[in-house]
């Protein structure tokens, strides 16, 4: 498991090959076991393969543009329940999806739809059920190794354990 976490990267360049439906169903089957506060499971998923819809979704946030390049976009719907831990649970399920996808040879990148007007527009085009908000999406596909660059906002790598961890006696 350590290697799965330490090798997971955000992929922004994909081959045009479609992702088989069975593969996405396997990813969701594994990810659905992710823990959530009070086992509420405040998430639902919408798999989007249509190029026009992926293009529309790519305009709903500053960093969403990569969604138009991915052969599959998995939109995460979060329950609009006013509970503070719902977004935390969505982060957990997103990580599980990315790890399960990586195990099946897929690259992934999580993005966020914002501001709220973009969330409302995304909900409209996805025909999201009432009470469910599309705040996040995951681009999924087979990594284009020829075009896979790893731009990063953290050019120095990861902080060390000593920089991150404080012990209190």
mmCIF file of C-alpha atoms in Angstrom:
data_model
loop_
_atom_site.group_PDB
_atom_site.id
_atom_site.type_symbol
_atom_site.label_atom_id
_atom_site.label_comp_id
_atom_site.label_asym_id
_atom_site.label_seq_id
_atom_site.Cartn_x
_atom_site.Cartn_y
_atom_site.Cartn_z
ATOM 1 C CA UNK A 1 0.000 0.000 0.000
ATOM 2 C CA UNK A 2 2.880 2.400 0.712
ATOM 3 C CA UNK A 3 4.032 2.180 -2.894
ATOM 4 C CA UNK A 4 0.524 2.810 -4.236
ATOM 5 C CA UNK A 5 0.328 6.043 -2.260
ATOM 6 C CA UNK A 6 3.876 7.262 -2.903
ATOM 7 C CA UNK A 7 3.665 6.630 -6.655
ATOM 8 C CA UNK A 8 0.209 8.151 -7.231
ATOM 9 C CA UNK A 9 0.544 11.201 -9.480
ATOM 10 C CA UNK A 10 -1.904 13.630 -11.019
ATOM 11 C CA UNK A 11 -2.091 12.865 -14.733
ATOM 12 C CA UNK A 12 -3.140 15.615 -17.117
ATOM 13 C CA UNK A 13 -2.377 14.005 -20.494
ATOM 14 C CA UNK A 14 -4.269 10.957 -21.658
ATOM 15 C CA UNK A 15 -4.376 8.612 -24.614
ATOM 16 C CA UNK A 16 -7.662 8.860 -26.529
ATOM 17 C CA UNK A 17 -8.495 5.189 -25.814
ATOM 18 C CA UNK A 18 -11.852 4.762 -24.079
ATOM 19 C CA UNK A 19 -11.916 3.399 -20.550
ATOM 20 C CA UNK A 20 -14.000 0.204 -20.395
ATOM 21 C CA UNK A 21 -17.210 0.483 -18.422
ATOM 22 C CA UNK A 22 -16.313 -2.662 -16.455
ATOM 23 C CA UNK A 23 -13.068 -1.019 -15.299
ATOM 24 C CA UNK A 24 -14.913 2.010 -13.893
ATOM 25 C CA UNK A 25 -17.449 -0.267 -12.221
ATOM 26 C CA UNK A 26 -14.558 -2.171 -10.596
ATOM 27 C CA UNK A 27 -13.040 1.122 -9.390
ATOM 28 C CA UNK A 28 -16.347 2.201 -7.843
ATOM 29 C CA UNK A 29 -16.878 -1.232 -6.315
ATOM 30 C CA UNK A 30 -13.569 -0.928 -4.457
ATOM 31 C CA UNK A 31 -13.897 2.767 -3.603
ATOM 32 C CA UNK A 32 -17.401 2.373 -2.148
ATOM 33 C CA UNK A 33 -15.806 0.708 0.881
ATOM 34 C CA UNK A 34 -14.175 4.008 1.851
ATOM 35 C CA UNK A 35 -15.150 5.065 5.346
ATOM 36 C CA UNK A 36 -17.401 8.053 5.904
ATOM 37 C CA UNK A 37 -18.697 9.935 8.920
ATOM 38 C CA UNK A 38 -21.503 7.922 10.486
ATOM 39 C CA UNK A 39 -21.375 5.696 7.374
ATOM 40 C CA UNK A 40 -23.516 8.253 5.528
ATOM 41 C CA UNK A 41 -21.686 7.676 2.228
ATOM 42 C CA UNK A 42 -22.574 11.207 1.031
ATOM 43 C CA UNK A 43 -21.329 10.544 -2.498
ATOM 44 C CA UNK A 44 -22.696 9.457 -5.844
ATOM 45 C CA UNK A 45 -20.906 9.216 -9.196
ATOM 46 C CA UNK A 46 -21.660 10.229 -12.765
ATOM 47 C CA UNK A 47 -19.425 8.780 -15.497
ATOM 48 C CA UNK A 48 -19.172 11.121 -18.485
ATOM 49 C CA UNK A 49 -17.715 9.977 -21.804
ATOM 50 C CA UNK A 50 -19.454 12.341 -24.243
ATOM 51 C CA UNK A 51 -16.820 14.778 -25.618
ATOM 52 C CA UNK A 52 -19.213 17.740 -25.708
ATOM 53 C CA UNK A 53 -20.271 17.249 -22.102
ATOM 54 C CA UNK A 54 -16.640 16.793 -20.996
ATOM 55 C CA UNK A 55 -15.847 20.028 -22.826
ATOM 56 C CA UNK A 56 -18.660 21.835 -21.039
ATOM 57 C CA UNK A 57 -17.497 20.548 -17.658
ATOM 58 C CA UNK A 58 -13.955 21.709 -18.426
ATOM 59 C CA UNK A 59 -15.150 25.331 -18.257
ATOM 60 C CA UNK A 60 -16.459 25.123 -14.673
ATOM 61 C CA UNK A 61 -13.285 25.942 -12.745
ATOM 62 C CA UNK A 62 -9.810 27.396 -13.088
ATOM 63 C CA UNK A 63 -8.186 23.956 -13.183
ATOM 64 C CA UNK A 64 -10.999 21.955 -14.797
ATOM 65 C CA UNK A 65 -9.763 22.403 -18.377
ATOM 66 C CA UNK A 66 -8.031 19.007 -18.340
ATOM 67 C CA UNK A 67 -11.459 17.336 -18.222
ATOM 68 C CA UNK A 68 -11.862 17.912 -21.959
ATOM 69 C CA UNK A 69 -8.691 15.864 -22.622
ATOM 70 C CA UNK A 70 -9.652 12.838 -20.539
ATOM 71 C CA UNK A 71 -11.636 10.037 -22.190
ATOM 72 C CA UNK A 72 -13.715 9.683 -19.031
ATOM 73 C CA UNK A 73 -14.723 12.166 -16.373
ATOM 74 C CA UNK A 74 -16.049 10.803 -13.117
ATOM 75 C CA UNK A 75 -18.096 13.525 -11.455
ATOM 76 C CA UNK A 76 -18.456 13.176 -7.698
ATOM 77 C CA UNK A 77 -21.804 14.329 -6.399
ATOM 78 C CA UNK A 78 -21.838 15.322 -2.742
ATOM 79 C CA UNK A 79 -24.946 15.367 -0.633
ATOM 80 C CA UNK A 80 -26.017 18.949 0.056
ATOM 81 C CA UNK A 81 -26.705 18.243 3.732
ATOM 82 C CA UNK A 82 -25.013 21.174 5.491
ATOM 83 C CA UNK A 83 -22.703 18.845 7.432
ATOM 84 C CA UNK A 84 -19.118 19.980 7.767
ATOM 85 C CA UNK A 85 -17.651 16.523 7.279
ATOM 86 C CA UNK A 86 -19.231 15.866 3.879
ATOM 87 C CA UNK A 87 -16.401 17.535 1.960
ATOM 88 C CA UNK A 88 -13.881 15.604 4.062
ATOM 89 C CA UNK A 89 -15.646 12.386 3.071
ATOM 90 C CA UNK A 90 -15.510 13.448 -0.584
ATOM 91 C CA UNK A 91 -11.749 13.869 -0.304
ATOM 92 C CA UNK A 92 -11.497 10.365 1.087
ATOM 93 C CA UNK A 93 -13.559 8.828 -1.708
ATOM 94 C CA UNK A 94 -11.635 10.773 -4.351
ATOM 95 C CA UNK A 95 -8.342 9.363 -3.061
ATOM 96 C CA UNK A 96 -9.800 5.858 -3.044
ATOM 97 C CA UNK A 97 -11.003 6.239 -6.634
ATOM 98 C CA UNK A 98 -7.573 7.447 -7.755
ATOM 99 C CA UNK A 99 -5.769 4.582 -6.009
ATOM 100 C CA UNK A 100 -8.178 1.952 -7.370
ATOM 101 C CA UNK A 101 -7.857 3.463 -10.859
ATOM 102 C CA UNK A 102 -4.052 3.422 -10.637
ATOM 103 C CA UNK A 103 -4.143 -0.265 -9.717
ATOM 104 C CA UNK A 104 -6.013 -0.863 -12.996
ATOM 105 C CA UNK A 105 -3.490 1.049 -15.102
ATOM 106 C CA UNK A 106 -5.372 4.354 -15.257
ATOM 107 C CA UNK A 107 -4.058 7.838 -14.624
ATOM 108 C CA UNK A 108 -6.209 10.341 -12.757
ATOM 109 C CA UNK A 109 -6.429 13.944 -11.682
ATOM 110 C CA UNK A 110 -8.932 15.448 -9.249
ATOM 111 C CA UNK A 111 -10.374 18.869 -9.948
ATOM 112 C CA UNK A 112 -12.929 21.134 -8.313
ATOM 113 C CA UNK A 113 -15.825 23.023 -9.864
ATOM 114 C CA UNK A 114 -16.092 26.587 -8.585
ATOM 115 C CA UNK A 115 -17.478 29.128 -7.845
ATOM 116 C CA UNK A 116 -20.975 28.110 -6.770
ATOM 117 C CA UNK A 117 -22.525 29.296 -10.053
ATOM 118 C CA UNK A 118 -20.344 26.762 -11.897
ATOM 119 C CA UNK A 119 -21.502 24.040 -9.507
ATOM 120 C CA UNK A 120 -25.132 24.947 -10.305
ATOM 121 C CA UNK A 121 -24.455 24.889 -14.056
ATOM 122 C CA UNK A 122 -22.669 21.539 -13.817
ATOM 123 C CA UNK A 123 -25.630 20.156 -11.841
ATOM 124 C CA UNK A 124 -27.981 21.326 -14.602
ATOM 125 C CA UNK A 125 -26.090 19.747 -17.487
ATOM 126 C CA UNK A 126 -25.598 16.512 -15.534
ATOM 127 C CA UNK A 127 -29.264 16.458 -14.458
ATOM 128 C CA UNK A 128 -28.058 15.857 -10.898
ATOM 129 C CA UNK A 129 -30.798 14.758 -8.521
ATOM 130 C CA UNK A 130 -32.101 17.412 -6.126
ATOM 131 C CA UNK A 131 -29.915 17.669 -3.037
ATOM 132 C CA UNK A 132 -26.725 16.512 -4.796
ATOM 133 C CA UNK A 133 -23.954 18.903 -5.840
ATOM 134 C CA UNK A 134 -21.172 18.267 -8.383
ATOM 135 C CA UNK A 135 -18.297 20.055 -6.641
ATOM 136 C CA UNK A 136 -15.521 17.677 -7.760
ATOM 137 C CA UNK A 137 -14.565 15.571 -10.750
ATOM 138 C CA UNK A 138 -11.806 13.128 -11.582
ATOM 139 C CA UNK A 139 -10.250 12.938 -15.042
ATOM 140 C CA UNK A 140 -9.521 9.289 -15.850
ATOM 141 C CA UNK A 141 -7.757 7.562 -18.701
ATOM 142 C CA UNK A 142 -4.646 5.786 -19.858
ATOM 143 C CA UNK A 143 -1.605 8.007 -19.385
ATOM 144 C CA UNK A 144 -0.073 9.450 -22.536
ATOM 145 C CA UNK A 145 3.537 8.649 -21.689
ATOM 146 C CA UNK A 146 4.745 10.547 -24.763
ATOM 147 C CA UNK A 147 3.106 13.726 -23.532
ATOM 148 C CA UNK A 148 3.178 13.115 -19.774
ATOM 149 C CA UNK A 149 4.849 16.029 -18.130
ATOM 150 C CA UNK A 150 4.690 16.452 -14.415
ATOM 151 C CA UNK A 151 4.077 20.131 -13.838
ATOM 152 C CA UNK A 152 3.883 20.757 -10.163
ATOM 153 C CA UNK A 153 3.177 23.675 -7.910
ATOM 154 C CA UNK A 154 5.708 22.177 -5.487
ATOM 155 C CA UNK A 155 8.973 22.011 -7.449
ATOM 156 C CA UNK A 156 10.943 21.019 -4.371
ATOM 157 C CA UNK A 157 9.052 17.789 -3.747
ATOM 158 C CA UNK A 158 7.413 16.797 -0.499
ATOM 159 C CA UNK A 159 8.040 18.167 2.963
ATOM 160 C CA UNK A 160 9.928 15.848 5.282
ATOM 161 C CA UNK A 161 8.349 14.048 8.220
ATOM 162 C CA UNK A 162 10.351 16.324 10.555
ATOM 163 C CA UNK A 163 8.799 19.388 8.868
ATOM 164 C CA UNK A 164 5.288 17.972 9.128
ATOM 165 C CA UNK A 165 5.104 16.195 12.457
ATOM 166 C CA UNK A 166 5.178 17.719 15.936
ATOM 167 C CA UNK A 167 5.175 15.559 19.052
ATOM 168 C CA UNK A 168 3.514 16.801 22.222
ATOM 169 C CA UNK A 169 4.519 15.007 25.423
#
